[in-house]
């Protein structure tokens, strides 16, 4: 279909370009770059297959054990519930901060996206501290005769904490899409006699589909791969079964078989996402440049909108930050080396965000522009790295680096590769949905005027998709900052980060010492996020 | 928009801290993988360096994750010494042939019940399994005489445990060895039927007991003292099951030398240091564990090691976790 579209315009291009007709197919250096990126992040898959082969029939029997399957169903139910909630909340939040006259929009936006940086185990601990048995809420209600709250543990506790910490995955790309959307289309709808609601369902939502689908996929993968929140909320999720194999029976083959089940689920989800966002054309096709959308006046909805944002920010950010601050005050003077941990955290995550931003571009271009089914399929494979628990990815890279590249083992490049393997899809999804909003005729014009393919990507595609690329890099930066297992296993020996500081303190039962590194993590991410958003809105 | 040189410069700047880290290298360096956290063992490593001039490169992580890392690293493992929080992980490495036999002068320093029979690892400090209880909710004389009594109706929904925790799983392995497969199964089924409340780890259990979520919980003995240091009013106390009860297991934190170590002599010297009076006193005073060597006494807050009647068990057998996990799954204690 994309191909037909290209050829349909070919005659006009011929005239403009002075009869130099570029063949309408994918530039091959780009495809090679994309192939190299995908190959690099698929190392864990190779590792899992190698290990799973060692398990044989026993591994399969374990996977098909009724209890394993029951846990798999648990995880599926949790994932579905989290994704639905994250989609509704995330889209609403994105619309409020992008297209309305909501007061303090930029502030709400940054504060609302920051739950992304709260490690899910820290978030869950604070939710339990507040809503758990004998928590702050229960203590506050005790004088009123409330002796017991509904239990925070189990499905709903896991759902609440994971929804709070994944809705930004939806909000960020949807917001980028809303900002880039041509308001003329919605106005067209209105002028054709559609009401507000009809315009939303028939004009706005279809245009948001790629961004929504990309965000929902990320929320699903996060939920499937999360270990911290489900463990603390005592919910029997599939990751727990995998962890148990690795950490208490040292059976790497069985663990690999189980992890491969996650891979299969991921591929199915990616296919679903592809179908949902299949080849929508979201760019302006007419002549002239689009203008900025006019903000919607909220009017009497201002107060409910503010309450909605306040509730999100309150539970997802303010609550953990207050608890962290209380701990930090209890702890007293900070330990030495906190500054270095901050520098290490920011530098490793910054490097990763930069590397991933560059690496995701060819893969995303391939996904959107490739005329071949294979090319588009290739771009779905990196999502595998995102669904695998951090420990699995880290052990895979330990195996490859120690066995085949001992000189690189426990150095920064391998750590960055580990982060990139886990978080590349965050960048691909956001970049890809931005690309669907670019009219390919602009790129074709560049080609026809003599630009080489890579130059078209660098000088036309990348600047136009800038908002989406930066949003993706921000997601990667925030996720890498809090990533723990990958850091512990792959970082250079002695390389401390804020996440490892938090882990050390909580492993030693010194919760007070979690406070300061936790606050620094939030502060550094807030700053990073603010800078990125300013860049992308410009 | 893409100011390329600026981006490259920024990336280079970001890489600097790691480069600085790899620049320092000295002749005599020992690589230690530690399943114990920095707060527990870091000061000891610094003292060792100060006293011997040997630099230590230490990698911290969970005990099981570190063991899994060593298994994945294979022949190229940079590690010389592995310090573990429990005997199970050491047993798993020993079983995979990844530990080198220790010389008698090391093994003889510790009671045989805390040493690998094949001489592959040695216990450094002891960790007793206890029942932590909230004195406001349960009187000390109302506590059960045996861990097996916790399946009685009076304890329904009142016991905290941590089925995913390594220390607990080692304890269940011990129960299997002591009571037989059927006995352990009956106990686990009884606990599950009795509504034992699962927690993620020992610390969470002690906190839950202090908060009154559950009146008693199965934990390691020292969490209480570490948590009491930051909160002196913690409403919890430890209870040791008497009379050689299966509940009164003592597990160890220990160390072994990797088969791939290129500096086995230095590695053994380090383990000897961990068994010396200075290090053993450090464990007694700082981590509230039981010192296992050099005649150092435990903290006066603890029941002395000699007064604890431990069940008769060979700790090296605790490495058979697979059967334990199957049992935990079959009884529904684990997903």
PDB file of N, CA, C and O in Angstrom, chain B residues 4 66 81 91 120 128-129 141 146 200 211 225 239 257 289 300 303:
ATOM      1  N   UNK B   4      26.099  17.789  15.174  1.00  0.00           N
ATOM      2  CA  UNK B   4      26.694  16.489  15.424  1.00  0.00           C
ATOM      3  C   UNK B   4      27.882  16.558  16.372  1.00  0.00           C
ATOM      4  O   UNK B   4      27.994  15.777  17.314  1.00  0.00           O
ATOM      5  N   UNK B  66      24.958 -13.379  41.917  1.00  0.00           N
ATOM      6  CA  UNK B  66      26.410 -13.473  41.767  1.00  0.00           C
ATOM      7  C   UNK B  66      26.810 -14.901  41.389  1.00  0.00           C
ATOM      8  O   UNK B  66      27.676 -15.105  40.540  1.00  0.00           O
ATOM      9  N   UNK B  81      37.445 -14.813  44.580  1.00  0.00           N
ATOM     10  CA  UNK B  81      36.756 -15.280  45.778  1.00  0.00           C
ATOM     11  C   UNK B  81      35.268 -15.001  45.636  1.00  0.00           C
ATOM     12  O   UNK B  81      34.872 -13.955  45.112  1.00  0.00           O
ATOM     13  N   UNK B  91      27.035 -24.290  47.683  1.00  0.00           N
ATOM     14  CA  UNK B  91      26.831 -25.680  47.293  1.00  0.00           C
ATOM     15  C   UNK B  91      26.595 -25.816  45.799  1.00  0.00           C
ATOM     16  O   UNK B  91      27.121 -26.726  45.154  1.00  0.00           O
ATOM     17  N   UNK B 120      35.400 -27.506  50.133  1.00  0.00           N
ATOM     18  CA  UNK B 120      35.327 -26.544  49.027  1.00  0.00           C
ATOM     19  C   UNK B 120      34.926 -25.145  49.486  1.00  0.00           C
ATOM     20  O   UNK B 120      35.192 -24.169  48.801  1.00  0.00           O
ATOM     21  N   UNK B 128      21.189 -17.728  62.587  1.00  0.00           N
ATOM     22  CA  UNK B 128      20.224 -18.640  63.191  1.00  0.00           C
ATOM     23  C   UNK B 128      18.828 -18.354  62.679  1.00  0.00           C
ATOM     24  O   UNK B 128      18.451 -17.198  62.501  1.00  0.00           O
ATOM     25  N   UNK B 129      18.058 -19.421  62.459  1.00  0.00           N
ATOM     26  CA  UNK B 129      16.636 -19.267  62.132  1.00  0.00           C
ATOM     27  C   UNK B 129      15.872 -19.144  63.450  1.00  0.00           C
ATOM     28  O   UNK B 129      16.099 -19.942  64.371  1.00  0.00           O
ATOM     29  N   UNK B 141       5.733 -17.050  76.947  1.00  0.00           N
ATOM     30  CA  UNK B 141       5.467 -18.443  77.350  1.00  0.00           C
ATOM     31  C   UNK B 141       4.335 -19.073  76.535  1.00  0.00           C
ATOM     32  O   UNK B 141       4.035 -20.249  76.687  1.00  0.00           O
ATOM     33  N   UNK B 146       7.804 -26.117  69.148  1.00  0.00           N
ATOM     34  CA  UNK B 146       8.435 -26.594  67.915  1.00  0.00           C
ATOM     35  C   UNK B 146       7.870 -25.848  66.713  1.00  0.00           C
ATOM     36  O   UNK B 146       6.719 -25.395  66.726  1.00  0.00           O
ATOM     37  N   UNK B 200       7.952 -10.825  51.241  1.00  0.00           N
ATOM     38  CA  UNK B 200       9.012 -10.920  50.256  1.00  0.00           C
ATOM     39  C   UNK B 200      10.339 -11.302  50.899  1.00  0.00           C
ATOM     40  O   UNK B 200      11.140 -11.995  50.309  1.00  0.00           O
ATOM     41  N   UNK B 211       4.760  -4.077  63.375  1.00  0.00           N
ATOM     42  CA  UNK B 211       3.557  -3.282  63.086  1.00  0.00           C
ATOM     43  C   UNK B 211       2.280  -3.981  63.521  1.00  0.00           C
ATOM     44  O   UNK B 211       1.193  -3.411  63.410  1.00  0.00           O
ATOM     45  N   UNK B 225      18.093  -6.908  65.126  1.00  0.00           N
ATOM     46  CA  UNK B 225      19.066  -6.009  65.760  1.00  0.00           C
ATOM     47  C   UNK B 225      19.453  -4.872  64.824  1.00  0.00           C
ATOM     48  O   UNK B 225      19.619  -3.734  65.247  1.00  0.00           O
ATOM     49  N   UNK B 239      12.824 -15.569  69.258  1.00  0.00           N
ATOM     50  CA  UNK B 239      12.605 -16.770  70.047  1.00  0.00           C
ATOM     51  C   UNK B 239      13.279 -17.941  69.330  1.00  0.00           C
ATOM     52  O   UNK B 239      13.070 -18.140  68.127  1.00  0.00           O
ATOM     53  N   UNK B 257      37.028 -20.270  47.073  1.00  0.00           N
ATOM     54  CA  UNK B 257      37.943 -19.772  46.041  1.00  0.00           C
ATOM     55  C   UNK B 257      37.527 -20.392  44.705  1.00  0.00           C
ATOM     56  O   UNK B 257      37.307 -21.607  44.611  1.00  0.00           O
ATOM     57  N   UNK B 289      25.810 -11.299  63.662  1.00  0.00           N
ATOM     58  CA  UNK B 289      25.826 -12.718  63.328  1.00  0.00           C
ATOM     59  C   UNK B 289      26.680 -13.449  64.365  1.00  0.00           C
ATOM     60  O   UNK B 289      27.353 -12.826  65.184  1.00  0.00           O
ATOM     61  N   UNK B 300      26.460  -9.850  73.211  1.00  0.00           N
ATOM     62  CA  UNK B 300      25.773 -10.227  74.455  1.00  0.00           C
ATOM     63  C   UNK B 300      24.249 -10.160  74.338  1.00  0.00           C
ATOM     64  O   UNK B 300      23.549 -10.743  75.159  1.00  0.00           O
ATOM     65  N   UNK B 303      21.419 -15.034  72.246  1.00  0.00           N
ATOM     66  CA  UNK B 303      21.600 -16.302  72.932  1.00  0.00           C
ATOM     67  C   UNK B 303      22.942 -16.867  72.447  1.00  0.00           C
ATOM     68  O   UNK B 303      23.182 -16.936  71.253  1.00  0.00           O
TER      69      UNK B 303
END
